[in-house]
Amino acid sequence: MAKNQSHKENRDRTPVDLVVDGGIALTMAEDQEPVMDSRILVSEGRIAAIGKKRDLEIPDGSSCRIIDATDCLVMPGLVNAHAHTAMTIFRGVSDDLPLKKWLFEKIFPLEERFLSPDTVYWGALLGCLEMISSGTTCFADGYFFQDQTAVATDTAGLRGIIAQGIIDFPAPGVPDPKENMAVGQRFIQRWKGKSELITPGLFCHSPLTCSERTLSAAWELSRAEGLPLQIHLSETREEVDEILSNKNKSPVDYLEGLGLLTDRLVASHAIHLSREEMELLAERGVGVVHVPESNMKLGSGVANISRMLSFGLAVGLGTDGCSSNNNLDLLCEMDSAAKLAKVFDGDPASMKARETLKMATLGGASVLGLGSAIGSLEKGKRADLIVIDLKMPHLWPVYNPFSTVVYSANGSDVRDVIVNGRILMKDRRFMTLDSNEIMGRVKEISRRVARFL
């Protein structure tokens, strides 16, 4: 009887427009085990129903596309909670340097010379292409000329938290630092409510490169608009020591004094934190983004993620920019995050696969304030999901699908990508972007950069 009632309820629903059929669904909903031979019904960009295929009928009258996910994993789209997407144009130009030298002697001069609306647009499109191809459906970005990144993101069909960069130096598009807040405010006004997929905001580079006045102004504007504020926090020991010397406070205590520690602050890196600072961040509801591969490559240190999670901190996962990673593949980032935690803690049980996958999905969504909309496959949530093809030698056999995703899969195993119910990649073919044109345009930009190096 219950089964008949379930079928009747399905028939009464609004006709669906997309069905993902078969495969193992990792919903990432709290305490839910993988759903074998699953079926997901999508209606008007939302998940209308999810369950076992045998228990869900496709409602009568539906005219829908069907994605056959047999022998595949179906899971929420990945959330890259910290990126500088247009930095794809600087991939590999300044490797093997410590952060301060890398940033001030290499990256800042390159940005001053080569960043423009045109280069940011094509660099951001290349980043979107890379993220789609490796299963990211939502990302948080902080950079310059962000109108172009927002346009690129919207064109690609990705979901983006796109933030205008704020720094107290002359910056690309903002030659006078006194204008940085006005530029940021106009960016927010142009994009707030313009696209369902784009959430605008501000990104303060760090407590070291932004003054107290700038930090406070950025926070007040973000608070007034109900938007998240992104920032780099305690990324290097040198940064922490300099702020201690200048302010007689740690970076965390400094931001606490300015009133910035709230659940709308997204703090990336967060490597050099004391136990007391972690507890304070957890108490204030601050979201932390773990960026392990960039941290390793720049020799910045290892964030104590296991301890943060034990304190109840909301933690997401990010890649950083392509000039310090050098890719936007969040599947590879998960593998690094899990293994690095085990080495750092001296405990092979640290950062279990399911816990790591949560960081890259629901954890990142929660950090960005989107946990009620994305990050898990549940009825009523936005249909942001990916299909991973298991018919690969390195993914077979599958005993624990969470472990398969975290320790065995990489971006090239992603077969299909859906955002808001729209198919962005089908059978590894891009549906919204012209990869040849994008890569050709970036090739032209890279030739100019190469002549400068």
Coordinates of C-alpha atoms in Angstrom, one line a residue:
M1 CA 0.0 0.0 0.0
A2 CA 2.8 2.4 0.9
K3 CA 4.5 1.7 -2.4
N4 CA 1.3 2.4 -4.3
Q5 CA 0.9 5.7 -2.4
S6 CA 4.4 6.6 -3.2
H7 CA 3.7 6.0 -6.9
K8 CA 0.5 8.1 -6.7
E9 CA 2.4 11.0 -5.1
N10 CA 4.9 10.8 -8.0
R11 CA 2.2 11.0 -10.6
D12 CA 0.7 14.0 -8.8
R13 CA 3.9 16.0 -8.9
T14 CA 4.8 18.7 -11.5
P15 CA 6.2 16.9 -14.5
V16 CA 9.9 16.5 -14.3
D17 CA 12.3 17.7 -17.0
L18 CA 15.4 15.7 -16.1
V19 CA 15.9 12.2 -14.7
V20 CA 19.3 10.8 -13.6
D21 CA 18.7 7.0 -13.6
G22 CA 20.7 4.2 -12.0
G23 CA 24.1 4.2 -10.3
I24 CA 25.1 4.7 -6.7
A25 CA 23.9 8.0 -5.3
L26 CA 26.1 9.6 -2.5
T27 CA 23.5 12.1 -1.2
M28 CA 25.8 13.6 1.5
A29 CA 22.6 14.1 3.5
E30 CA 23.2 13.6 7.2
D31 CA 23.8 9.9 8.2
Q32 CA 22.3 8.7 4.8
E33 CA 24.0 5.7 3.3
P34 CA 24.6 5.4 -0.5
V35 CA 21.5 4.8 -2.5
M36 CA 22.0 1.8 -4.8
D37 CA 20.4 1.8 -8.3
S38 CA 19.1 5.3 -7.6
R39 CA 16.8 7.6 -9.4
I40 CA 16.8 11.4 -9.2
L41 CA 13.9 13.5 -10.6
V42 CA 14.5 17.1 -11.4
S43 CA 11.9 19.7 -11.9
E44 CA 12.5 23.4 -12.8
G45 CA 16.1 23.2 -11.5
R46 CA 15.3 21.5 -8.2
I47 CA 15.4 17.9 -7.0
A48 CA 11.8 16.8 -7.0
A49 CA 12.5 13.3 -5.6
I50 CA 15.4 11.0 -4.9
G51 CA 15.4 7.3 -4.0
K52 CA 15.7 3.8 -5.3
K53 CA 14.7 3.4 -9.0
R54 CA 12.2 0.7 -8.1
D55 CA 10.4 3.1 -5.8
L56 CA 10.1 6.2 -7.9
E57 CA 8.0 6.5 -11.1
I58 CA 8.6 9.2 -13.6
P59 CA 5.4 11.3 -13.3
D60 CA 2.8 11.0 -16.1
G61 CA 3.0 13.7 -18.8
S62 CA 6.7 14.4 -18.2
S63 CA 8.8 15.2 -21.3
C64 CA 12.3 14.9 -19.9
R65 CA 15.9 14.1 -20.7
I66 CA 17.2 10.9 -19.1
I67 CA 20.8 10.5 -18.1
D68 CA 21.7 6.8 -17.7
A69 CA 24.0 6.6 -14.7
T70 CA 24.4 2.8 -14.7
D71 CA 27.8 1.8 -13.4
C72 CA 28.4 5.4 -12.2
L73 CA 28.5 7.4 -9.0
V74 CA 26.0 10.3 -8.7
M75 CA 26.8 12.9 -6.1
P76 CA 26.4 16.6 -5.3
G77 CA 28.5 18.9 -7.4
L78 CA 31.8 19.9 -5.7
V79 CA 32.1 23.3 -4.1
N80 CA 35.4 25.1 -4.5
A81 CA 35.3 27.5 -1.6
H82 CA 38.4 29.5 -2.4
A83 CA 39.7 30.4 -5.9
H84 CA 41.2 33.2 -8.0
T85 CA 39.8 31.8 -11.2
A86 CA 41.3 34.1 -13.8
M87 CA 44.8 33.3 -12.5
T88 CA 44.7 30.4 -15.0
I89 CA 46.6 32.8 -17.3
F90 CA 49.5 32.7 -14.8
R91 CA 49.6 29.0 -14.4
G92 CA 53.2 27.9 -13.8
V93 CA 54.9 31.2 -14.3
S94 CA 56.4 31.6 -10.8
D95 CA 56.7 28.2 -9.2
D96 CA 58.9 27.1 -6.3
L97 CA 59.0 30.4 -4.4
P98 CA 58.0 31.4 -0.8
L99 CA 54.7 33.2 -0.6
K100 CA 55.9 36.8 0.0
K101 CA 58.5 36.7 -2.8
W102 CA 56.0 34.9 -5.1
L103 CA 53.3 37.5 -4.4
F104 CA 55.2 40.8 -4.3
E105 CA 58.0 40.1 -6.8
K106 CA 56.2 37.9 -9.3
I107 CA 52.4 37.9 -9.1
F108 CA 51.7 41.6 -8.3
P109 CA 53.9 42.8 -11.2
L110 CA 52.3 40.3 -13.6
E111 CA 48.8 41.4 -12.6
E112 CA 49.7 45.1 -12.9
R113 CA 51.0 44.5 -16.5
F114 CA 48.6 41.9 -17.8
L115 CA 45.2 42.1 -16.0
S116 CA 42.5 43.8 -18.0
P117 CA 38.8 43.1 -18.6
D118 CA 39.7 41.0 -21.6
T119 CA 42.4 38.8 -20.0
V120 CA 40.3 38.3 -16.8
Y121 CA 37.3 37.3 -18.9
W122 CA 39.2 34.7 -20.9
G123 CA 41.2 33.5 -17.9
A124 CA 37.9 33.1 -15.9
L125 CA 36.3 31.2 -18.8
L126 CA 39.3 28.8 -18.9
G127 CA 38.9 28.3 -15.1
C128 CA 35.2 27.6 -15.6
L129 CA 36.0 25.1 -18.3
E130 CA 38.5 23.4 -16.0
M131 CA 36.1 23.3 -13.0
I132 CA 33.2 21.9 -15.1
S133 CA 35.5 19.2 -16.5
S134 CA 36.5 18.1 -12.9
G135 CA 33.1 18.3 -11.3
T136 CA 33.0 21.7 -9.5
T137 CA 29.5 23.2 -9.8
C138 CA 29.9 26.1 -7.4
F139 CA 33.0 28.2 -6.5
A140 CA 33.9 31.3 -4.4
D141 CA 36.2 33.7 -6.2
G142 CA 38.1 36.9 -5.2
Y143 CA 40.0 38.9 -7.8
F144 CA 39.9 42.1 -9.9
F145 CA 37.8 43.1 -12.9
Q146 CA 35.2 40.9 -11.4
D147 CA 32.4 41.9 -13.7
Q148 CA 34.2 39.8 -16.3
T149 CA 34.5 36.9 -14.0
A150 CA 30.8 37.1 -13.2
V151 CA 29.9 37.3 -16.9
A152 CA 32.1 34.3 -17.6
T153 CA 30.6 32.3 -14.7
D154 CA 27.0 33.1 -15.8
T155 CA 27.9 32.2 -19.4
A156 CA 29.3 28.9 -18.3
G157 CA 26.3 28.1 -16.2
L158 CA 28.2 27.6 -12.9
R159 CA 27.2 28.9 -9.5
G160 CA 29.5 31.5 -8.2
I161 CA 30.2 33.7 -5.1
I162 CA 32.1 36.4 -7.0
A163 CA 33.9 39.0 -4.9
Q164 CA 35.6 42.2 -5.9
G165 CA 39.2 42.2 -4.6
I166 CA 40.0 44.9 -2.0
I167 CA 43.6 45.8 -1.2
D168 CA 45.3 49.0 0.0
F169 CA 47.7 49.2 -2.9
P170 CA 47.1 50.3 -6.5
A171 CA 45.4 47.3 -8.1
P172 CA 44.2 46.3 -11.6
G173 CA 41.1 48.3 -12.3
V174 CA 41.5 50.3 -9.1
P175 CA 44.7 52.5 -9.5
D176 CA 43.7 54.6 -6.5
P177 CA 43.2 52.5 -3.3
K178 CA 40.9 55.2 -1.9
E179 CA 38.4 54.1 -4.5
N180 CA 38.4 50.4 -3.7
M181 CA 35.3 50.4 -1.6
A182 CA 33.3 52.5 -4.1
V183 CA 34.4 50.1 -6.8
G184 CA 33.3 47.2 -4.7
Q185 CA 30.0 48.7 -3.9
R186 CA 29.2 49.4 -7.5
F187 CA 30.1 45.8 -8.4
I188 CA 27.6 44.6 -5.7
Q189 CA 24.9 46.9 -7.0
R190 CA 25.3 45.7 -10.6
W191 CA 25.2 42.0 -9.7
K192 CA 22.9 41.6 -6.7
G193 CA 19.8 39.9 -7.9
K194 CA 20.9 40.0 -11.6
S195 CA 21.5 36.3 -12.0
E196 CA 20.2 33.4 -10.0
L197 CA 23.6 31.8 -10.2
I198 CA 25.8 34.8 -9.1
T199 CA 26.2 36.1 -5.6
P200 CA 28.4 39.2 -5.5
G201 CA 30.6 40.3 -2.6
L202 CA 33.9 41.6 -1.4
F203 CA 37.2 39.9 -0.9
C204 CA 39.7 41.6 1.5
H205 CA 43.2 40.3 0.6
S206 CA 44.4 40.0 4.1
P207 CA 44.7 41.8 7.5
L208 CA 48.2 42.7 6.5
T209 CA 47.4 44.3 3.1
C210 CA 44.1 46.0 4.2
S211 CA 44.0 48.7 6.8
E212 CA 41.7 48.7 9.8
R213 CA 39.6 51.3 8.1
T214 CA 39.3 49.2 4.9
L215 CA 38.5 46.0 6.8
S216 CA 35.8 47.8 8.8
A217 CA 34.3 49.4 5.7
A218 CA 34.3 46.2 3.8
W219 CA 32.6 44.4 6.7
E220 CA 29.9 47.1 7.1
L221 CA 29.1 47.0 3.4
S222 CA 28.9 43.2 3.4
R223 CA 26.7 43.2 6.5
A224 CA 24.4 45.8 5.1
E225 CA 23.9 43.8 1.9
G226 CA 23.6 40.5 3.7
L227 CA 26.6 39.1 1.8
P228 CA 29.7 37.0 2.8
L229 CA 33.1 38.7 3.2
Q230 CA 36.1 36.6 2.0
I231 CA 39.6 37.1 3.4
H232 CA 43.0 35.3 3.6
L233 CA 43.7 34.6 7.3
S234 CA 46.9 33.5 9.1
E235 CA 48.4 32.1 5.9
T236 CA 52.1 32.3 6.9
R237 CA 54.0 32.6 10.1
E238 CA 55.6 35.8 8.7
E239 CA 52.2 37.4 8.3
V240 CA 51.1 36.4 11.8
D241 CA 54.4 37.8 13.3
E242 CA 54.1 41.1 11.4
I243 CA 50.5 41.6 12.6
L244 CA 51.5 40.7 16.2
S245 CA 54.3 43.3 15.9
N246 CA 52.1 46.0 14.4
K247 CA 48.9 45.4 16.4
N248 CA 50.1 43.5 19.5
K249 CA 47.4 41.0 18.6
S250 CA 47.1 37.9 16.5
P251 CA 45.2 38.2 13.2
V252 CA 42.2 36.4 14.7
D253 CA 42.1 38.7 17.8
Y254 CA 42.6 41.7 15.5
L255 CA 39.6 40.8 13.4
E256 CA 37.6 40.1 16.6
G257 CA 38.3 43.6 17.8
L258 CA 37.0 45.0 14.5
G259 CA 33.8 42.9 14.8
L260 CA 34.5 40.8 11.7
L261 CA 34.3 37.4 13.3
T262 CA 30.7 36.3 12.4
D263 CA 29.1 33.6 10.4
R264 CA 29.4 35.7 7.3
L265 CA 33.2 35.8 7.3
V266 CA 34.9 33.2 5.0
A267 CA 38.5 32.8 6.1
S268 CA 40.8 30.9 3.8
H269 CA 44.0 29.1 4.7
A270 CA 43.8 29.6 8.5
I271 CA 47.1 27.7 9.0
H272 CA 48.8 29.3 12.0
L273 CA 46.1 29.3 14.6
S274 CA 46.3 28.5 18.3
R275 CA 43.7 26.3 20.1
E276 CA 42.1 29.4 21.6
E277 CA 41.8 31.1 18.1
M278 CA 40.1 28.0 16.7
E279 CA 37.7 27.9 19.6
L280 CA 36.9 31.6 19.1
L281 CA 36.3 31.1 15.3
A282 CA 34.0 28.2 16.1
E283 CA 32.1 30.2 18.7
R284 CA 31.6 33.1 16.3
G285 CA 30.5 30.8 13.4
V286 CA 33.3 31.8 11.1
G287 CA 33.7 29.6 8.0
V288 CA 37.2 28.3 7.3
V289 CA 38.4 27.1 3.9
H290 CA 41.2 24.5 3.8
V291 CA 43.6 25.0 0.8
P292 CA 46.1 22.1 1.3
E293 CA 47.9 21.9 -2.1
S294 CA 48.6 25.7 -2.4
N295 CA 49.7 25.7 1.3
M296 CA 52.1 22.9 0.5
K297 CA 53.4 24.3 -2.7
L298 CA 54.2 27.7 -1.1
G299 CA 55.6 26.1 2.0
S300 CA 53.1 28.0 4.1
G301 CA 52.4 25.2 6.6
V302 CA 49.6 22.7 7.4
A303 CA 46.3 23.7 8.8
N304 CA 45.1 21.6 11.7
I305 CA 41.8 20.7 10.2
S306 CA 41.1 17.7 12.4
R307 CA 41.2 19.9 15.5
M308 CA 39.1 22.6 13.8
L309 CA 36.4 20.0 13.0
S310 CA 36.5 18.7 16.5
F311 CA 35.7 22.2 17.8
G312 CA 32.7 22.3 15.5
L313 CA 34.2 24.8 12.9
A314 CA 32.5 24.8 9.5
V315 CA 35.2 23.9 7.0
G316 CA 35.2 23.8 3.2
L317 CA 37.8 23.0 0.7
G318 CA 39.4 25.2 -2.0
T319 CA 42.1 25.1 -4.6
D320 CA 43.4 28.7 -4.5
G321 CA 44.5 30.1 -7.9
C322 CA 46.3 28.2 -10.6
S323 CA 49.6 30.0 -10.1
S324 CA 49.9 28.4 -6.6
N325 CA 48.3 25.0 -7.0
N326 CA 48.5 24.6 -10.2
N327 CA 45.0 23.3 -11.0
L328 CA 41.4 23.6 -10.0
D329 CA 40.7 19.9 -9.6
L330 CA 38.9 19.5 -6.3
L331 CA 38.9 15.7 -6.5
C332 CA 42.7 15.8 -6.4
E333 CA 42.5 18.4 -3.6
M334 CA 40.4 15.9 -1.5
D335 CA 43.0 13.2 -1.8
S336 CA 45.7 15.7 -0.7
A337 CA 43.6 17.0 2.2
A338 CA 42.9 13.5 3.6
K339 CA 46.4 12.2 3.3
L340 CA 48.1 15.4 4.6
A341 CA 45.9 15.3 7.7
K342 CA 46.9 11.7 8.4
V343 CA 50.6 12.7 8.2
F344 CA 50.2 15.9 10.2
D345 CA 48.2 14.1 13.0
G346 CA 50.3 10.9 12.8
D347 CA 47.0 9.1 12.7
P348 CA 45.8 7.1 9.6
A349 CA 42.2 7.4 11.0
S350 CA 42.3 11.2 10.6
M351 CA 40.1 12.8 7.9
K352 CA 38.1 9.7 6.9
A353 CA 36.9 9.7 3.3
R354 CA 33.3 10.6 4.0
E355 CA 34.4 13.5 6.2
T356 CA 36.7 14.8 3.5
L357 CA 34.0 14.5 0.8
K358 CA 31.6 16.4 3.0
M359 CA 34.2 19.3 3.1
A360 CA 34.1 19.5 -0.7
T361 CA 30.3 19.4 -0.9
L362 CA 28.0 20.3 2.0
G363 CA 30.8 21.7 4.1
G364 CA 31.8 24.2 1.5
A365 CA 28.2 25.1 0.7
S366 CA 27.6 25.8 4.4
V367 CA 30.7 28.0 4.7
L368 CA 29.5 30.1 1.8
G369 CA 26.0 30.4 3.2
L370 CA 24.4 28.0 0.6
G371 CA 24.0 24.9 2.7
S372 CA 20.2 25.1 2.5
A373 CA 20.3 25.2 -1.3
I374 CA 23.2 23.0 -2.5
G375 CA 25.8 20.6 -1.2
S376 CA 23.7 17.5 -0.8
L377 CA 21.1 15.6 -2.9
E378 CA 17.8 16.2 -1.1
K379 CA 14.3 17.0 -2.2
G380 CA 13.8 20.7 -2.7
K381 CA 17.5 21.5 -3.1
R382 CA 18.9 22.9 -6.3
A383 CA 19.8 20.3 -8.8
D384 CA 23.6 20.7 -8.8
L385 CA 25.1 17.3 -9.3
I386 CA 27.7 15.3 -11.1
V387 CA 28.1 11.8 -12.5
I388 CA 31.4 9.9 -12.1
D389 CA 32.0 7.1 -14.6
L390 CA 33.2 4.0 -12.6
K391 CA 34.1 2.1 -15.8
M392 CA 37.8 2.9 -15.3
P393 CA 40.5 0.5 -14.2
H394 CA 41.7 2.8 -11.4
L395 CA 38.2 3.0 -9.9
W396 CA 37.4 -0.7 -9.9
P397 CA 36.3 -2.6 -7.8
V398 CA 34.1 -0.3 -5.6
Y399 CA 33.8 -1.5 -2.0
N400 CA 33.4 1.9 -0.3
P401 CA 32.2 4.6 -2.8
F402 CA 33.3 7.4 -0.4
S403 CA 36.8 6.0 -0.5
T404 CA 36.7 5.5 -4.2
V405 CA 35.8 9.2 -4.8
V406 CA 38.4 10.6 -2.3
Y407 CA 41.4 8.3 -2.9
S408 CA 41.0 6.9 -6.4
A409 CA 39.1 9.4 -8.6
N410 CA 40.4 12.5 -10.4
G411 CA 38.7 15.2 -12.4
S412 CA 38.9 13.4 -15.7
D413 CA 36.6 10.7 -14.3
V414 CA 33.7 13.1 -14.2
R415 CA 31.3 12.3 -17.1
D416 CA 28.3 14.6 -16.6
V417 CA 27.8 17.9 -14.8
I418 CA 24.5 19.5 -14.0
V419 CA 23.9 22.9 -12.4
N420 CA 20.4 24.2 -11.5
G421 CA 19.0 21.4 -13.6
R422 CA 20.9 22.4 -16.7
I423 CA 23.4 20.0 -18.3
L424 CA 26.9 21.7 -18.6
M425 CA 28.8 18.7 -19.6
K426 CA 27.5 15.4 -21.1
D427 CA 29.7 12.5 -21.8
R428 CA 32.8 14.8 -21.3
R429 CA 31.4 17.2 -24.0
F430 CA 31.0 20.8 -22.9
M431 CA 27.4 22.0 -23.6
T432 CA 27.8 25.7 -22.7
L433 CA 31.4 26.7 -23.6
D434 CA 33.6 26.5 -26.7
S435 CA 36.8 24.9 -25.3
N436 CA 38.8 25.5 -28.5
E437 CA 38.0 29.2 -28.6
I438 CA 38.7 29.7 -24.9
M439 CA 42.1 27.9 -25.0
G440 CA 43.0 29.7 -28.2
R441 CA 42.4 33.1 -26.6
V442 CA 44.4 32.1 -23.5
K443 CA 47.2 30.9 -25.7
E444 CA 47.4 34.4 -27.2
I445 CA 47.5 35.9 -23.7
S446 CA 50.2 33.5 -22.6
R447 CA 52.4 34.5 -25.5
R448 CA 52.4 38.1 -24.3
V449 CA 53.1 36.9 -20.7
A450 CA 56.0 34.7 -21.9
R451 CA 57.7 37.6 -23.5
F452 CA 57.7 39.5 -20.2
L453 CA 59.2 36.7 -18.1

